[in-house]
Short mmCIF file of C-alpha atoms and ligand atoms in Angstrom, two decimals:
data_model
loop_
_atom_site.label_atom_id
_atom_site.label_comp_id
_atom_site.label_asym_id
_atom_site.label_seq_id
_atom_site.Cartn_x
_atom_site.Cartn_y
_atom_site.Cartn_z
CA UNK A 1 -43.06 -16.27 70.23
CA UNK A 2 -45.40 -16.20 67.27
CA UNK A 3 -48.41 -17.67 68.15
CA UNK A 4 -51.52 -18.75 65.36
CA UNK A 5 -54.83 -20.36 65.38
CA UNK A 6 -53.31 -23.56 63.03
CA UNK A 7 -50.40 -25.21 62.07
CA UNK A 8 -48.26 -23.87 59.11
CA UNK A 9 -46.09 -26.12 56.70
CA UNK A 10 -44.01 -24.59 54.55
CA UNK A 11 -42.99 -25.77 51.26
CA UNK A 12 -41.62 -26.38 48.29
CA UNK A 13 -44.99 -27.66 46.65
CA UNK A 14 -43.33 -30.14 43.86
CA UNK A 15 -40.73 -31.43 46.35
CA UNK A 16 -40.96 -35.30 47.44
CA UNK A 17 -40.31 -34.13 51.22
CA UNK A 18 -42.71 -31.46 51.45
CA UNK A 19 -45.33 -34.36 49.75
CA UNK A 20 -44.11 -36.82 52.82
CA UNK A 21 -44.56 -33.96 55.47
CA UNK A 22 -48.31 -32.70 53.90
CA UNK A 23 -49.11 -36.36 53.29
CA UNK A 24 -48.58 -37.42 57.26
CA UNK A 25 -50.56 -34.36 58.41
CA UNK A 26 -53.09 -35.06 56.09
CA UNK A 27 -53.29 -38.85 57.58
CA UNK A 28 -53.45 -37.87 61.25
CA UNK A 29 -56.10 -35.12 60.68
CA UNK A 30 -53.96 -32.03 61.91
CA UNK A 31 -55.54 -29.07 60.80
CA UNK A 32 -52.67 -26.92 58.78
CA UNK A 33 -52.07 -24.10 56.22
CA UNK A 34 -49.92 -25.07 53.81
CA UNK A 35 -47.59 -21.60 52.31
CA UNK A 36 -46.32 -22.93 48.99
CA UNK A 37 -43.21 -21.32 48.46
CA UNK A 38 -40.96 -20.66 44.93
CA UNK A 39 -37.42 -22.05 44.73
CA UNK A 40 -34.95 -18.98 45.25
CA UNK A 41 -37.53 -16.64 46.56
CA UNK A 42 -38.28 -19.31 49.88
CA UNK A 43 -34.59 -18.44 50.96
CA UNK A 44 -35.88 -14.63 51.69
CA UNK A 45 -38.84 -16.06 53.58
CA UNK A 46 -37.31 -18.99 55.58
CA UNK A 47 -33.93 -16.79 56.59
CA UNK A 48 -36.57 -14.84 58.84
CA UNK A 49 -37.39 -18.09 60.55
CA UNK A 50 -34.78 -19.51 63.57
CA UNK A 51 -33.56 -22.64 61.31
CA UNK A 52 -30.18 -23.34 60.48
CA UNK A 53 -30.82 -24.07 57.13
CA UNK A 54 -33.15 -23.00 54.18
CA UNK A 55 -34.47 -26.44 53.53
CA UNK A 56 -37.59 -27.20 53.32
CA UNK A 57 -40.45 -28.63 55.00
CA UNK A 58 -40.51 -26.13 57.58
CA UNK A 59 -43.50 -26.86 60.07
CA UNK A 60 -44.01 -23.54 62.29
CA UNK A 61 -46.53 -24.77 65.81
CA UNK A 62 -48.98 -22.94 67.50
CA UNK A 63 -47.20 -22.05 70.00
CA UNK A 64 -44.34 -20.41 67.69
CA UNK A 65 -41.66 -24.02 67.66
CA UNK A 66 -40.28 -25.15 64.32
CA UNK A 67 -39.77 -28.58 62.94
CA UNK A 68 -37.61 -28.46 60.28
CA UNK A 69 -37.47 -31.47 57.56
CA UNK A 70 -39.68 -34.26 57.38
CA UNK A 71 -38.51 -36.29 59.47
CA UNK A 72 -39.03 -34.40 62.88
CA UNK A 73 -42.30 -33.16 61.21
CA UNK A 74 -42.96 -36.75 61.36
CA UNK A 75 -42.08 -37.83 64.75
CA UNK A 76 -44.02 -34.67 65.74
CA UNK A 77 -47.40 -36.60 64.19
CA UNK A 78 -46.18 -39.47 66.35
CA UNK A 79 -47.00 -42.16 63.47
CA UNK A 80 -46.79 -45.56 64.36
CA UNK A 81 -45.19 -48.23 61.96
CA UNK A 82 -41.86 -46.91 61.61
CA UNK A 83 -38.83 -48.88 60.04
CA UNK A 84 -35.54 -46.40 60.71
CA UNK A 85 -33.17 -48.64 58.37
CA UNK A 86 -35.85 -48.47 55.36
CA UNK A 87 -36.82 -44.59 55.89
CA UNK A 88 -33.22 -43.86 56.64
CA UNK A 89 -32.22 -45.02 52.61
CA UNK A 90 -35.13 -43.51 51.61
CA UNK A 91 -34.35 -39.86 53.08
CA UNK A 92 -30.58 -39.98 52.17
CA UNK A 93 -29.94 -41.62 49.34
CA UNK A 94 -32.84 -43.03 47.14
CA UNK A 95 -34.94 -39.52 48.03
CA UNK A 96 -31.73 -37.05 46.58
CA UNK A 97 -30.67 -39.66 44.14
CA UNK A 98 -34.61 -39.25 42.55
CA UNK A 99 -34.28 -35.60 42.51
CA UNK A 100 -31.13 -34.98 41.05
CA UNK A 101 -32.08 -37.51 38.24
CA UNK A 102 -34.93 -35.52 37.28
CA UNK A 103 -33.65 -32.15 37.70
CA UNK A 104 -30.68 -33.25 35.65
CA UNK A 105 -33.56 -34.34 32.54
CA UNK A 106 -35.75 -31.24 33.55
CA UNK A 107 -33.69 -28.44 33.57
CA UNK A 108 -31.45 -29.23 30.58
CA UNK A 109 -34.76 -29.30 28.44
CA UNK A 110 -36.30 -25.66 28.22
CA UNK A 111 -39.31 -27.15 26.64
CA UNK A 112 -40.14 -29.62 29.86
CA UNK A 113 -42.66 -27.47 31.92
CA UNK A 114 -40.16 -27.50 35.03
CA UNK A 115 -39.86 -23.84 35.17
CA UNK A 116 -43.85 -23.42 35.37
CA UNK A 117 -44.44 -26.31 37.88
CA UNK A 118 -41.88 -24.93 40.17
CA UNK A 119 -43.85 -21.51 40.03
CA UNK A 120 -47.45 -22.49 39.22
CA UNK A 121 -49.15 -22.73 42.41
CA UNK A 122 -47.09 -20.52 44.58
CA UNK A 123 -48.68 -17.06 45.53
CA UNK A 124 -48.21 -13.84 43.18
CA UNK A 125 -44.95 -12.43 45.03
CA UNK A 126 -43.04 -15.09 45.05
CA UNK A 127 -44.19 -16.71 41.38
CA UNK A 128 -43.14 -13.17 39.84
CA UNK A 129 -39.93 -13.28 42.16
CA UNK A 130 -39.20 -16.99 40.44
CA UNK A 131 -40.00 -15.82 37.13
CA UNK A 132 -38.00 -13.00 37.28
CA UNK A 133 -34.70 -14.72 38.54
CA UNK A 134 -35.21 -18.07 36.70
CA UNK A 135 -31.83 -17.03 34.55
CA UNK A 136 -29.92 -17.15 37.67
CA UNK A 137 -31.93 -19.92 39.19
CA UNK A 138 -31.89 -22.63 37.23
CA UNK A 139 -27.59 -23.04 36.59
CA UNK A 140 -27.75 -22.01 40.39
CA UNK A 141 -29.93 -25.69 40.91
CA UNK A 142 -27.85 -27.49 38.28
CA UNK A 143 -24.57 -27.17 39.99
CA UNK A 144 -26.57 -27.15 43.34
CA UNK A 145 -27.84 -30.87 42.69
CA UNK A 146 -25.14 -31.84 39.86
CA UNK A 147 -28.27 -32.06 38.12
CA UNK A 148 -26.06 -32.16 34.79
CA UNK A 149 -27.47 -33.92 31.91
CA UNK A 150 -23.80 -35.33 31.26
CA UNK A 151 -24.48 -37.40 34.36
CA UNK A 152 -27.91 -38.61 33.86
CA UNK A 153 -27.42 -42.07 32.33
CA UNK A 154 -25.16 -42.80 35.54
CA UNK A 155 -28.48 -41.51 37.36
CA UNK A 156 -30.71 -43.54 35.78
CA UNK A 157 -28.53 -46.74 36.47
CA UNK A 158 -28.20 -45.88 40.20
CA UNK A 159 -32.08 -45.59 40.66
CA UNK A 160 -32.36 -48.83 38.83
CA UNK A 161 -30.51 -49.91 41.46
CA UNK A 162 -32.22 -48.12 44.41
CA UNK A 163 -35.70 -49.69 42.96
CA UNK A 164 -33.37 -52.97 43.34
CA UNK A 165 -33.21 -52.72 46.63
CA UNK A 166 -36.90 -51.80 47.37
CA UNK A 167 -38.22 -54.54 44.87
CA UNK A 168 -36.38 -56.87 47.38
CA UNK A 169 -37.63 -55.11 50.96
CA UNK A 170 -41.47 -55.29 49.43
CA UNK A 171 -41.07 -58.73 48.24
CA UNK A 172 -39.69 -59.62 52.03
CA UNK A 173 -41.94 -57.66 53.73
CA UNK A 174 -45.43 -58.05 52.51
CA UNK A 175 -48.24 -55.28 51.86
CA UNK A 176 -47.00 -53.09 54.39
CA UNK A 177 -43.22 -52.21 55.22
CA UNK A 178 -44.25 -52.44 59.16
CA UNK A 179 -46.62 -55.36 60.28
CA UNK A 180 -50.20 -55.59 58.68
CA UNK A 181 -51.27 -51.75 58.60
CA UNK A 182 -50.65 -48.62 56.33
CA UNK A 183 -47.97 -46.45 58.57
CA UNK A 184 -44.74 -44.42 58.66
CA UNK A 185 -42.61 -46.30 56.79
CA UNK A 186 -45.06 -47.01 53.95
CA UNK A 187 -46.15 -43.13 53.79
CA UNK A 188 -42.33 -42.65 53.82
CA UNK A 189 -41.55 -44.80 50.53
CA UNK A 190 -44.42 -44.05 48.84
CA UNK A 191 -44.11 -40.16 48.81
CA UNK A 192 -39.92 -40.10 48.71
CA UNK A 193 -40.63 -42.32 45.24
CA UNK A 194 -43.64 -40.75 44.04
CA UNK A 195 -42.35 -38.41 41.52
CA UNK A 196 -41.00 -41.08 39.42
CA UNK A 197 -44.56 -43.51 39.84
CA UNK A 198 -46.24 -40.84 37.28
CA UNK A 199 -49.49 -40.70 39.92
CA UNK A 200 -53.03 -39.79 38.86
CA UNK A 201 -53.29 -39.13 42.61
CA UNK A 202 -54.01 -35.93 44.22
CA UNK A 203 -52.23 -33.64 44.85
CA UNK A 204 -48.98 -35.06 43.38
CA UNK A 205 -50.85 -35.16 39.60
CA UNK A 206 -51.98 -31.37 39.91
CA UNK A 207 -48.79 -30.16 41.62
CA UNK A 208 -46.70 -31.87 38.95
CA UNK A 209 -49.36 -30.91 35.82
CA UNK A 210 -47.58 -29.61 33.17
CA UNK A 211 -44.64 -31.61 33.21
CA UNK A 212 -43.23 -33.08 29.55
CA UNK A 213 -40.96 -35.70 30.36
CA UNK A 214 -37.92 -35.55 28.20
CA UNK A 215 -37.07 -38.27 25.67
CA UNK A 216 -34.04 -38.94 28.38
CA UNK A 217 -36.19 -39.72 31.26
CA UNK A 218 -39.41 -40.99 29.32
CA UNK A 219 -37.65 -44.13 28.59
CA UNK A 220 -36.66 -44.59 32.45
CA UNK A 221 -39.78 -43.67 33.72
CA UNK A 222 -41.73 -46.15 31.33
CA UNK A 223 -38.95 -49.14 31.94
CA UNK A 224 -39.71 -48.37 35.99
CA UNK A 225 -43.49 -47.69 35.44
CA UNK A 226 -43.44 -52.08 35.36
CA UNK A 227 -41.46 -52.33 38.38
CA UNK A 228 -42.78 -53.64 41.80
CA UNK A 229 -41.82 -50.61 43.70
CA UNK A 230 -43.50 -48.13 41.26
CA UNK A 231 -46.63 -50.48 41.26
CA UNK A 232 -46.56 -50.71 45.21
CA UNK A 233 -46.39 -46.71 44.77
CA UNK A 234 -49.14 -46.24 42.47
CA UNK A 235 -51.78 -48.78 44.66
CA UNK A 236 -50.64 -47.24 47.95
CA UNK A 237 -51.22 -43.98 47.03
CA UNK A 238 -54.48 -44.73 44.94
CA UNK A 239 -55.80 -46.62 48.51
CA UNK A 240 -54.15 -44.39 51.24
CA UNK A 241 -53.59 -41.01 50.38
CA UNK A 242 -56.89 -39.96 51.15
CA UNK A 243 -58.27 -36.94 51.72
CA UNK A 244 -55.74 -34.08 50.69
CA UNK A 245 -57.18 -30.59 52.73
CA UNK A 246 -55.12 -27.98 51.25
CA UNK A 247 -55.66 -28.24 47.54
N1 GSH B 301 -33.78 -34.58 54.65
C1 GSH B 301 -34.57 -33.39 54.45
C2 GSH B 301 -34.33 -32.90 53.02
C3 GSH B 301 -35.06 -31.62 52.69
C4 GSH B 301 -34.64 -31.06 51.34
O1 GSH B 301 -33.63 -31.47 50.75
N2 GSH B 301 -35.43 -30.09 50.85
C5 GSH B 301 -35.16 -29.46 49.56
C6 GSH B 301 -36.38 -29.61 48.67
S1 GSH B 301 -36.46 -31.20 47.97
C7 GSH B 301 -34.97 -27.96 49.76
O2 GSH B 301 -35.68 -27.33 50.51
N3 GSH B 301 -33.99 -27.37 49.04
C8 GSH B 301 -33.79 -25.95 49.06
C9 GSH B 301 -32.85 -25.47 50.14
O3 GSH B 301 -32.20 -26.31 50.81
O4 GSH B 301 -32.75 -24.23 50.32
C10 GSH B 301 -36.04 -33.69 54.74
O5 GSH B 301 -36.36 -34.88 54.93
O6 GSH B 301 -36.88 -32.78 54.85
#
């Protein structure tokens, strides 16, 4: 059993989990490192690790346990102000259906700034690593996610109707997802829809700096930039993000 003075969350650092895993640390004061880790090359680093998978976030304990994915990382932090039905959409479908419409704008534009985000703020090895295999790694993450730009107008329609569906739960619910405080379930939405609520907020602006939305997605991201769920994004993350420790 490895054992170390802190926490240690391991991620992805433009990936909408890792952001709902840093983000619930963050709000319950655990003190953590945070090992930012390139697509491709985190498969050589999280292999070594007893998980079945390589997905990540990977939170390594103290005492040498592993929660793998944000949602155990978040029971772990014990948050109150869950809502399983919401967070469970969120996680499964509106969560990959965000990152596959992205990828599928991102990648199939070599002037977008993906490849640099995904390799910006990682450390030396495993930037060079990314660099390096980026020919192999980016077809490998379009037929990974589908992320084909062929199917991104039938994206973009089934986000519109994910944002739907959230438009409605806000408009039922109020403020807040769970009763009359900031919890779970808010942090939950808010991070798993961030990367489409183009945020001026720390650290989702500087991780995603860089980025040049193609003329595919710009449209969709300024038609859902005057939605209620992006606006519920943008003011919950400008009043409860907080303090971010690992920047
Ligand atoms: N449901 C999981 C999803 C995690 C996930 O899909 N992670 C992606 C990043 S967005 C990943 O690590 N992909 C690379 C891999 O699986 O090797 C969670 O909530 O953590």
């Amino acid at each position: 059993m490895i054992k170390s003075r802190r926490e240690l969350l391991l991620t992805l650092p433009p990936s909408h989990y890792c952001e709902r895993a840093r983000w619930a640390l963050d709000h319950c004061g655990i003190e953590y490192d945070e090992e930012r880790l390139a697509p491709g090359a985190h498969i050589l680093r999280v292999r070594r690790l007893p998980v079945a998978t390589t997905a990540l976030p990977v939170l390594v304990l103290r005492d040498g346990s592993i929660c793998q994915g944000s949602d155990l990382i978040l029971d772990w932090t014990e948050m109150s102000g869950g809502v399983p039905e919401i967070e469970q959409r969120l996680e499964e479908k509106t969560a990959p259906l965000i990152r596959q419409c992205l990828y599928a704008g991102l990648l199939s534009d070599p002037k977008s700034g993906i490849r640099d985000v995904l390799f910006r703020v990682t450390s030396r090895p495993q930037s060079v690593f990314g660099r390096l295999t980026w020919p192999i790694l980016r077809p490998m993450m379009v037929s990974g996610m589908n992320a084909r730009l062929e199917v991104l107008p039938d994206l973009i329609a089934q986000v519109d109707s994910e944002l739907d569906w959230f438009d409605q739960v806000i408009s039922e619910r109020g403020d807040y997802l769970s009763g009359e405080e900031f919890g779970r379930a808010d942090l939950t939405a808010a991070s798993l829809l961030a990367p489409i609520a183009n945020l001026q907020t720390e650290p989702v602006r500087s991780i995603s700096e860089g980025i040049r939305w193609p003329v595919s997605l710009a449209s969709a991201l300024k038609h859902w930039s005057k939605r209620s769920s992006v606006k519920w994004v943008q003011q919950v993350y400008a009043t409860k993000r907080g303090s971010v420790r690992n920047l």
